């Protein structure tokens, strides 16, 4: 199914789509134009995915278009690396902006001309107050602000100062251009907001052409108007900014009139979706980079093996609403399992190996057995796996003094080795410290393929295994939530980090088919979960990431207080 098909089925499911549908039906617009407007000051995360799927999804469903626009108004925080990463990640998620790649910086000249327009109309002025004075005089939620002593400058004086600001005559912070609206407004955003500030900085796109930059609030709505955006969809925190955006649109000769609609941002348990915090996680070395598989970034999720389809499925399930809420991270894992269960081929890998010697299997003999690649998809075919006298099984599939309900390996117990034979555990071999280092077992040749023998004997467990001689040593990385608390404190996030978010298993053993493939697609390690090859893999030394376990074992462990 293509992305368009998926999107089409979502039509009419939320209030935004209802609005768009009604606008088109009433002829208020002939086509819908949306945009996804990131600031290039960090990598995209799963929260952005919600906004991307919504903006591109609505455009696709209603036959319109969605622009990708960089709101690049703050050169001190923006980098080319982020611009490239954002484009890559939006494409990876399955969306295409075609020709419609824009930048707020494309409009710097127009925005400047409109600022002059406001000055001439007596609706903007140059303020010489310091940043601290402006903040102090802004008032609070309960007290009105105070007019600036510079508020009544003439248009001529304001224009002259504004031109000189642009010409680079003044130092950073010396003056700003402010809108002249109402210092007594109940909405703080309308108390003479700053439109332009002086910033002698190099911009990734305009270089040193400018030393004054528009504020985000001043640039955002006008950029939408320039692009003919019909529905400016954004998150709830911009609701209080809407009156300001509307003021700009009403007071400027803009070519079109966008309408803004707000929806609730995605919040997820055990996760922080704040670019500031994510930046600090990277800069502080708490993670290995923006694409660390524990990060909620799209780059991290991709490296972890999450397919883009799972992210789109998740976003569809959580829906779009106007009320803030926190989504359980388990819901995300559910979507990932849903997709991977369907698409991932099955393989065998032993994460914590315990050696087994099969006493009655002839030394030097090996044989090939058939293993199916996908239990529900015959077209995925099968592969050969080699059986021999020495194999590895999972260490915790053996227990010495096992309780009655332990159906796996213990002395005297018979189990099935998947696709191979029934084996019975005869002896645990121990080292000087008394630790079990190997098992001695016997096998029943009448159970070849793992089939029930002629006497109809049954076993209660089927174990995965790999042959000792031709299995490939690998490093496997298991990921747990980056934050131990479901509601990490974004202010002091370091205290809430999960010290057990990464477990490295250096001695795992893979069946050869896994090591031979360079594919980055996720596979299922039978009985363990979904895994994918990591970019840190070296020739002869693969590294695999656990994308997600087969079941939600983390929730159980944390309920038991084991975090
Ligand atoms: P910043 O604090 O840097 O502004 P931001 O997360 O708002 O961070 P933007 O680059 O401005 O980052 O975001 C681009 C778009 O993604 C915005 O329209 C924003 O509303 C939306 N967005 C950001 N975070 C989320 C989220 N958690 N859920 C849904 N949409 C989000
Ligand atoms: Mg933002």
Coordinates of C-alpha atoms in Angstrom, one line a residue, residues 62-562:
X62 CA -7.7 16.7 -0.5
X63 CA -5.6 17.0 -3.7
X64 CA -3.6 20.0 -2.5
X65 CA 0.0 20.5 -1.7
X66 CA 2.3 20.8 1.3
X67 CA 5.4 23.0 1.3
X68 CA 8.5 22.3 3.3
X69 CA 9.5 25.6 4.7
X70 CA 12.5 26.3 6.9
X71 CA 11.7 29.0 9.4
X72 CA 15.3 30.1 9.5
X73 CA 15.1 33.5 11.3
X74 CA 17.7 32.8 14.0
X75 CA 21.2 32.4 12.5
X76 CA 22.8 31.8 15.9
X77 CA 21.2 28.5 16.3
X78 CA 20.9 27.2 12.8
X79 CA 23.2 24.9 10.9
X80 CA 23.4 23.3 7.5
X81 CA 23.6 19.9 9.1
X82 CA 20.1 20.3 10.5
X83 CA 18.7 21.5 7.2
X84 CA 20.1 18.4 5.5
X85 CA 18.9 16.1 8.2
X86 CA 15.4 17.5 8.2
X87 CA 15.0 17.1 4.4
X88 CA 16.4 13.5 4.6
X89 CA 14.0 12.6 7.5
X90 CA 10.8 14.0 5.9
X91 CA 11.6 12.0 2.7
X92 CA 12.3 8.9 4.7
X93 CA 9.0 9.3 6.5
X94 CA 7.4 9.0 3.0
X95 CA 6.6 12.5 2.0
X96 CA 7.6 14.7 -0.9
X97 CA 7.4 18.5 -1.2
X98 CA 8.2 18.4 -4.9
X99 CA 9.3 21.9 -6.1
X100 CA 7.9 23.5 -3.0
X101 CA 11.0 23.9 -0.8
X102 CA 11.0 27.4 0.8
X103 CA 12.8 29.3 3.4
X104 CA 11.7 32.3 5.5
X105 CA 15.0 33.8 4.5
X106 CA 13.8 33.8 0.9
X107 CA 11.4 36.5 2.1
X108 CA 13.8 38.7 4.1
X109 CA 13.6 41.5 1.6
X110 CA 9.8 41.4 1.5
X111 CA 9.5 41.2 5.3
X112 CA 11.8 44.2 5.5
X113 CA 9.7 46.2 3.1
X114 CA 6.6 45.3 5.1
X115 CA 8.3 46.5 8.3
X116 CA 8.9 49.9 6.6
X117 CA 5.2 49.8 5.7
X118 CA 4.2 49.4 9.3
X119 CA 6.6 52.2 10.3
X120 CA 5.1 54.6 7.7
X121 CA 1.7 53.8 8.9
X122 CA 2.7 54.6 12.5
X123 CA 2.3 51.0 13.6
X124 CA 6.0 50.2 14.4
X125 CA 8.8 52.0 16.1
X126 CA 12.4 51.7 17.0
X127 CA 12.9 51.1 20.7
X128 CA 16.3 51.9 22.4
X129 CA 15.5 50.2 25.6
X130 CA 17.7 47.2 26.6
X131 CA 16.3 43.7 26.4
X132 CA 16.0 43.7 30.2
X133 CA 14.1 47.0 30.2
X134 CA 11.8 45.7 27.6
X135 CA 11.1 42.6 29.6
X136 CA 10.6 44.5 32.8
X137 CA 8.2 46.9 31.1
X138 CA 6.2 44.2 29.5
X139 CA 4.1 43.6 32.6
X140 CA 2.7 40.3 33.7
X141 CA -0.5 38.3 33.3
X142 CA -2.1 40.4 35.9
X143 CA -0.4 43.8 35.3
X144 CA -0.4 45.8 32.1
X145 CA 2.9 46.8 30.5
X146 CA 4.4 50.3 30.4
X147 CA 4.8 52.3 27.2
X148 CA 8.4 52.7 26.0
X149 CA 9.7 56.3 26.2
X150 CA 10.6 55.8 22.5
X151 CA 7.2 54.8 21.5
X152 CA 6.2 58.2 20.0
X153 CA 9.1 58.7 17.6
X154 CA 8.1 60.1 14.2
X155 CA 7.8 57.8 11.2
X156 CA 10.8 59.7 9.7
X157 CA 13.0 59.1 12.7
X158 CA 12.0 55.4 12.9
X159 CA 12.7 54.9 9.2
X160 CA 16.1 56.5 9.5
X161 CA 17.0 54.4 12.5
X162 CA 15.7 51.2 10.8
X163 CA 17.8 51.9 7.7
X164 CA 20.8 52.5 9.9
X165 CA 20.1 49.2 11.8
X166 CA 20.2 47.4 8.5
X167 CA 23.3 49.2 7.4
X168 CA 25.1 47.8 10.4
X169 CA 25.6 51.0 12.3
X170 CA 24.6 49.6 15.7
X171 CA 25.8 46.8 18.0
X172 CA 23.8 43.7 18.8
X173 CA 21.0 44.6 21.2
X174 CA 21.3 48.4 20.8
X175 CA 17.8 48.8 19.4
X176 CA 14.9 46.8 18.1
X177 CA 11.9 47.4 15.9
X178 CA 8.6 46.9 17.7
X179 CA 5.0 46.8 16.6
X180 CA 2.9 49.5 18.1
X181 CA -0.1 47.7 19.3
X182 CA -1.2 47.9 22.9
X183 CA 0.9 47.7 26.1
X184 CA -2.2 47.2 28.1
X185 CA -3.5 44.2 26.1
X186 CA -4.6 41.2 28.1
X187 CA -2.6 39.1 25.6
X188 CA 1.1 39.7 26.3
X189 CA 1.9 38.8 22.7
X190 CA 0.1 42.1 21.6
X191 CA 2.2 44.3 24.0
X192 CA 4.4 45.8 21.3
X193 CA 6.2 42.6 20.2
X194 CA 9.7 42.8 18.7
X195 CA 9.7 42.6 14.9
X196 CA 13.5 43.0 14.3
X197 CA 16.6 42.6 16.3
X198 CA 20.2 43.4 15.5
X199 CA 22.3 40.2 15.1
X200 CA 25.7 40.5 13.6
X201 CA 25.8 36.8 12.6
X202 CA 26.4 34.7 9.6
X203 CA 23.3 33.0 8.3
X204 CA 23.5 29.5 6.6
X205 CA 21.8 30.9 3.5
X206 CA 22.1 34.6 3.4
X207 CA 25.6 34.8 4.8
X208 CA 26.5 38.3 6.1
X209 CA 23.9 40.0 3.9
X210 CA 21.8 40.9 6.9
X211 CA 22.7 42.1 10.4
X212 CA 19.0 42.5 11.4
X213 CA 16.7 39.5 11.5
X214 CA 12.9 39.2 11.8
X215 CA 11.5 37.6 14.9
X216 CA 9.8 34.2 14.4
X217 CA 6.4 35.7 15.2
X218 CA 6.8 38.5 12.6
X219 CA 8.1 36.1 9.9
X220 CA 5.9 33.1 10.4
X221 CA 2.4 34.3 9.3
X222 CA 3.6 36.5 6.5
X223 CA 5.6 33.6 5.1
X224 CA 2.5 31.6 5.1
X225 CA 0.7 34.4 3.3
X226 CA 3.4 34.7 0.7
X227 CA 3.1 31.0 -0.1
X228 CA -0.6 31.1 -0.3
X229 CA -1.0 28.7 2.6
X230 CA -4.7 28.2 3.2
X231 CA -4.5 26.3 6.5
X232 CA -1.7 27.1 8.9
X233 CA -1.7 24.1 11.1
X234 CA 0.4 24.4 14.3
X235 CA 0.5 23.3 17.9
X236 CA -1.5 24.7 20.8
X237 CA 1.1 26.9 22.3
X238 CA 0.6 29.2 19.3
X239 CA -3.0 29.8 20.1
X240 CA -2.2 32.9 22.0
X241 CA 0.0 34.2 19.1
X242 CA -2.9 33.9 16.7
X243 CA -4.3 37.4 17.4
X244 CA -0.8 38.8 16.7
X245 CA -0.5 36.9 13.4
X246 CA -3.9 38.2 12.5
X247 CA -2.9 41.7 13.3
X248 CA 0.0 41.5 10.9
X249 CA -2.2 40.1 8.2
X250 CA -4.7 42.8 8.7
X251 CA -2.2 45.6 8.7
X252 CA 0.0 44.5 5.8
X253 CA -0.7 44.3 2.0
X254 CA -0.2 40.5 2.1
X255 CA -1.2 38.5 -1.1
X256 CA -3.3 35.9 0.7
X257 CA -5.1 35.3 4.0
X258 CA -4.0 32.1 5.8
X259 CA -6.1 30.8 8.8
X260 CA -4.4 29.2 11.7
X261 CA -5.7 26.1 13.5
X262 CA -4.1 24.6 16.5
X263 CA -3.8 21.0 17.6
X264 CA -2.3 19.3 20.6
X265 CA 1.4 18.4 20.4
X266 CA 2.5 14.8 20.9
X267 CA 3.8 14.0 24.3
X268 CA 5.0 10.5 25.1
X269 CA 5.8 8.7 28.3
X270 CA 9.5 8.1 29.2
X271 CA 10.4 10.6 26.4
X272 CA 11.3 14.2 26.2
X273 CA 10.3 15.9 22.9
X274 CA 12.0 19.2 23.4
X275 CA 14.7 20.2 20.9
X276 CA 16.5 22.0 23.7
X277 CA 16.7 18.9 25.8
X278 CA 17.6 16.7 22.8
X279 CA 20.4 19.1 21.9
X280 CA 21.7 19.0 25.5
X281 CA 21.6 15.1 25.5
X282 CA 23.8 15.2 22.4
X283 CA 26.1 18.0 23.5
X284 CA 26.5 16.6 27.0
X285 CA 27.5 13.1 25.7
X286 CA 24.5 11.4 27.3
X287 CA 23.9 9.7 24.0
X288 CA 26.2 8.9 21.1
X289 CA 24.6 11.5 18.7
X290 CA 21.3 12.7 17.2
X291 CA 20.9 9.2 15.7
X292 CA 21.5 7.3 18.9
X293 CA 18.9 4.6 18.7
X294 CA 17.6 5.6 22.2
X295 CA 16.7 9.1 20.9
X296 CA 13.1 9.9 19.9
X297 CA 14.5 11.6 16.7
X298 CA 13.6 10.2 13.3
X299 CA 17.3 9.6 12.7
X300 CA 17.5 7.6 15.9
X301 CA 14.3 5.6 15.2
X302 CA 15.6 4.8 11.7
X303 CA 18.9 3.5 13.1
X304 CA 17.1 1.5 15.6
X305 CA 15.2 -0.3 12.8
X306 CA 11.8 1.4 13.1
X307 CA 10.1 1.4 9.7
X308 CA 8.6 4.7 8.5
X309 CA 5.3 2.8 8.0
X310 CA 5.2 2.1 11.8
X311 CA 5.5 5.8 12.6
X312 CA 2.7 6.7 10.1
X313 CA 0.6 4.0 11.6
X314 CA 1.2 5.3 15.2
X315 CA 0.4 8.8 14.2
X316 CA -2.8 7.6 12.6
X317 CA -3.8 5.7 15.8
X318 CA -3.2 8.6 18.2
X319 CA -5.2 10.9 16.0
X320 CA -5.4 14.7 16.1
X321 CA -7.2 16.5 18.9
X322 CA -7.3 19.8 20.7
X323 CA -6.6 18.6 24.2
X324 CA -3.1 17.9 25.4
X325 CA -2.4 14.4 26.6
X326 CA 0.5 12.0 27.1
X327 CA 0.7 8.9 24.9
X328 CA 2.0 5.7 26.5
X329 CA 5.3 4.8 24.7
X330 CA 3.9 1.2 24.7
X331 CA 1.5 2.4 22.0
X332 CA 4.4 3.3 19.8
X333 CA 6.0 -0.1 20.3
X334 CA 2.7 -1.7 19.4
X335 CA 2.7 0.0 16.0
X336 CA 6.3 -1.0 15.4
X337 CA 5.5 -4.7 16.2
X338 CA 2.4 -4.6 14.1
X339 CA 4.4 -3.7 11.0
X340 CA 7.5 -5.8 11.7
X341 CA 5.5 -8.9 12.5
X342 CA 4.1 -8.7 9.0
X343 CA 7.3 -7.7 7.2
X344 CA 10.3 -9.0 9.1
X345 CA 12.0 -12.3 8.1
X346 CA 12.7 -14.7 10.9
X347 CA 16.2 -15.7 11.9
X348 CA 17.8 -17.4 14.9
X349 CA 20.3 -15.7 17.1
X350 CA 21.5 -16.5 20.6
X351 CA 22.1 -13.4 22.7
X352 CA 23.7 -15.0 25.8
X353 CA 25.1 -18.3 24.6
X354 CA 25.4 -21.5 26.6
X355 CA 27.2 -24.3 24.8
X356 CA 25.5 -27.7 24.4
X357 CA 27.3 -30.9 23.4
X358 CA 25.0 -33.5 21.9
X359 CA 26.7 -36.7 23.1
X360 CA 25.1 -39.1 20.7
X361 CA 25.5 -37.0 17.6
X362 CA 28.6 -38.2 15.6
X363 CA 31.7 -36.1 15.9
X364 CA 32.5 -34.3 12.7
X365 CA 29.0 -34.8 11.2
X366 CA 26.8 -31.9 10.2
X367 CA 23.5 -31.7 8.3
X368 CA 21.3 -29.0 6.8
X369 CA 17.8 -28.4 7.9
X370 CA 15.0 -26.2 6.5
X371 CA 13.9 -23.1 8.3
X372 CA 11.0 -21.0 7.1
X373 CA 11.6 -17.3 6.7
X374 CA 8.1 -16.2 7.6
X375 CA 5.4 -18.3 9.3
X376 CA 2.5 -16.4 7.7
X377 CA 4.1 -15.7 4.3
X378 CA 5.1 -18.7 2.2
X379 CA 6.4 -16.4 -0.5
X380 CA 9.2 -15.4 1.9
X381 CA 10.6 -18.9 1.3
X382 CA 13.0 -20.9 3.5
X383 CA 16.7 -21.2 4.1
X384 CA 19.1 -23.9 5.2
X385 CA 20.5 -24.0 8.7
X386 CA 23.3 -26.2 9.8
X387 CA 23.0 -28.6 12.7
X388 CA 26.1 -30.2 14.4
X389 CA 27.2 -31.8 17.6
X390 CA 27.9 -28.5 19.3
X391 CA 25.3 -25.8 19.4
X392 CA 24.5 -22.7 21.5
X393 CA 21.2 -22.0 23.3
X394 CA 20.1 -19.1 25.4
X395 CA 21.7 -19.2 28.8
X396 CA 18.4 -18.5 30.5
X397 CA 16.7 -21.4 28.7
X398 CA 18.5 -23.6 31.2
X399 CA 17.8 -23.7 35.0
X400 CA 19.5 -26.1 37.4
X401 CA 16.9 -26.3 40.2
X402 CA 13.9 -25.4 38.1
X403 CA 10.4 -25.1 39.5
X404 CA 7.8 -27.4 38.1
X405 CA 6.4 -24.8 35.7
X406 CA 9.8 -24.3 34.0
X407 CA 9.3 -26.1 30.7
X408 CA 12.7 -25.4 29.2
X409 CA 16.0 -27.1 29.8
X410 CA 16.7 -28.7 33.1
X411 CA 18.3 -32.0 34.1
X412 CA 16.3 -34.9 32.6
X413 CA 13.9 -32.6 30.6
X414 CA 13.3 -33.0 26.9
X415 CA 12.7 -29.9 24.6
X416 CA 12.5 -29.2 20.9
X417 CA 15.2 -27.4 19.1
X418 CA 13.4 -25.3 16.4
X419 CA 13.6 -27.0 13.0
X420 CA 16.0 -29.6 14.3
X421 CA 15.5 -32.3 16.9
X422 CA 14.2 -33.1 20.4
X423 CA 17.0 -33.1 22.9
X424 CA 17.2 -34.2 26.5
X425 CA 19.4 -32.5 29.1
X426 CA 21.7 -35.1 30.8
X427 CA 24.4 -33.1 32.6
X428 CA 25.4 -29.6 33.5
X429 CA 29.2 -29.0 33.2
X430 CA 30.6 -26.6 35.7
X431 CA 33.8 -24.7 36.2
X432 CA 35.8 -24.5 39.4
X433 CA 33.6 -21.7 40.6
X434 CA 30.6 -24.0 40.3
X435 CA 29.1 -22.0 37.4
X436 CA 27.4 -23.9 34.5
X437 CA 29.6 -23.5 31.4
X438 CA 28.0 -26.1 29.1
X439 CA 25.3 -28.8 29.0
X440 CA 25.6 -32.4 27.8
X441 CA 22.4 -33.5 26.0
X442 CA 21.3 -36.4 23.8
X443 CA 19.1 -36.1 20.8
X444 CA 16.4 -38.3 19.2
X445 CA 17.1 -38.9 15.5
X446 CA 13.4 -39.8 15.0
X447 CA 12.5 -36.2 15.6
X448 CA 14.3 -34.6 12.6
X449 CA 12.8 -31.3 11.6
X450 CA 11.5 -30.9 15.2
X451 CA 8.7 -33.3 14.4
X452 CA 6.8 -35.4 16.9
X453 CA 8.4 -38.9 17.0
X454 CA 6.4 -42.1 16.1
X455 CA 5.6 -42.8 19.8
X456 CA 3.7 -39.4 19.9
X457 CA 5.9 -38.0 22.7
X458 CA 5.2 -34.3 23.4
X459 CA 7.5 -31.5 24.6
X460 CA 6.4 -28.3 26.2
X461 CA 9.1 -25.9 24.9
X462 CA 10.7 -25.1 21.6
X463 CA 14.1 -23.3 21.9
X464 CA 16.0 -21.3 19.3
X465 CA 19.7 -22.2 18.8
X466 CA 22.7 -21.8 16.5
X467 CA 25.4 -24.2 15.5
X468 CA 28.6 -23.5 17.4
X469 CA 31.0 -24.0 14.5
X470 CA 29.4 -21.8 11.8
X471 CA 27.5 -19.2 13.9
X472 CA 28.9 -15.7 13.7
X473 CA 30.0 -13.8 16.8
X474 CA 28.2 -10.4 17.1
X475 CA 27.6 -7.5 19.4
X476 CA 23.9 -7.0 20.2
X477 CA 22.7 -3.7 21.7
X478 CA 19.5 -3.8 23.7
X479 CA 17.7 -0.5 24.3
X480 CA 15.5 0.5 27.2
X481 CA 13.7 3.8 27.7
X482 CA 16.2 6.7 27.9
X483 CA 14.3 8.1 30.9
X484 CA 13.4 5.9 33.9
X485 CA 10.4 8.0 34.9
X486 CA 7.3 8.1 32.8
X487 CA 7.2 11.9 33.2
X488 CA 10.8 13.0 33.0
X489 CA 11.5 16.5 34.2
X490 CA 12.6 18.5 31.2
X491 CA 14.2 21.1 33.5
X492 CA 16.6 18.7 35.2
X493 CA 16.4 15.8 32.8
X494 CA 19.9 14.4 33.7
X495 CA 18.5 13.2 37.1
X496 CA 15.8 11.2 35.4
X497 CA 18.0 9.4 32.9
X498 CA 17.7 5.6 32.9
X499 CA 21.2 4.2 33.8
X500 CA 20.1 1.0 32.1
X501 CA 19.0 2.4 28.8
X502 CA 21.7 0.6 26.8
X503 CA 22.8 -3.0 27.5
X504 CA 25.6 -4.3 25.3
X505 CA 25.8 -8.1 24.7
X506 CA 29.3 -8.6 23.3
X507 CA 29.2 -12.4 22.8
X508 CA 26.0 -13.0 20.9
X509 CA 25.9 -15.7 18.1
X510 CA 24.1 -15.3 14.9
X511 CA 23.1 -17.8 12.2
X512 CA 25.3 -17.2 9.2
X513 CA 22.4 -15.8 7.0
X514 CA 22.3 -12.8 9.3
X515 CA 25.9 -12.0 9.1
X516 CA 26.0 -12.5 5.3
X517 CA 23.3 -9.9 4.7
X518 CA 24.1 -6.2 4.6
X519 CA 20.5 -5.3 4.6
X520 CA 19.4 -2.7 7.2
X521 CA 15.9 -4.1 7.2
X522 CA 14.7 -5.4 10.6
X523 CA 14.5 -9.1 11.2
X524 CA 12.9 -11.1 13.9
X525 CA 15.3 -13.0 16.1
X526 CA 13.0 -15.8 17.0
X527 CA 11.7 -15.6 20.6
X528 CA 13.6 -12.4 21.2
X529 CA 12.3 -9.5 19.2
X530 CA 13.0 -7.4 16.2
X531 CA 16.6 -6.4 15.4
X532 CA 18.5 -4.6 12.7
X533 CA 22.0 -4.2 11.6
X534 CA 23.8 -1.1 13.0
X535 CA 26.1 1.1 11.0
X536 CA 28.8 0.3 13.5
X537 CA 29.1 -3.2 12.0
X538 CA 32.6 -4.2 10.8
X539 CA 33.5 -6.9 8.4
X540 CA 33.2 -10.2 10.4
X541 CA 31.9 -8.3 13.4
X542 CA 28.2 -7.4 12.9
X543 CA 26.4 -5.2 15.4
X544 CA 22.7 -5.5 15.8
X545 CA 20.2 -3.2 17.5
X546 CA 17.1 -4.4 19.2
X547 CA 14.3 -2.4 17.6
X548 CA 11.6 -3.7 20.0
X549 CA 11.1 -6.9 22.0
X550 CA 8.3 -9.3 21.1
X551 CA 6.3 -8.3 24.2
X552 CA 6.3 -5.4 26.5
X553 CA 8.8 -6.7 29.0
X554 CA 9.8 -3.3 30.2
X555 CA 6.4 -2.4 31.5
X556 CA 6.4 -5.6 33.6
X557 CA 9.9 -5.0 34.9
X558 CA 9.2 -1.4 35.9
X559 CA 5.9 -2.4 37.6
X560 CA 8.0 -4.8 39.6
X561 CA 10.2 -1.9 40.7
X562 CA 13.2 -3.2 38.8

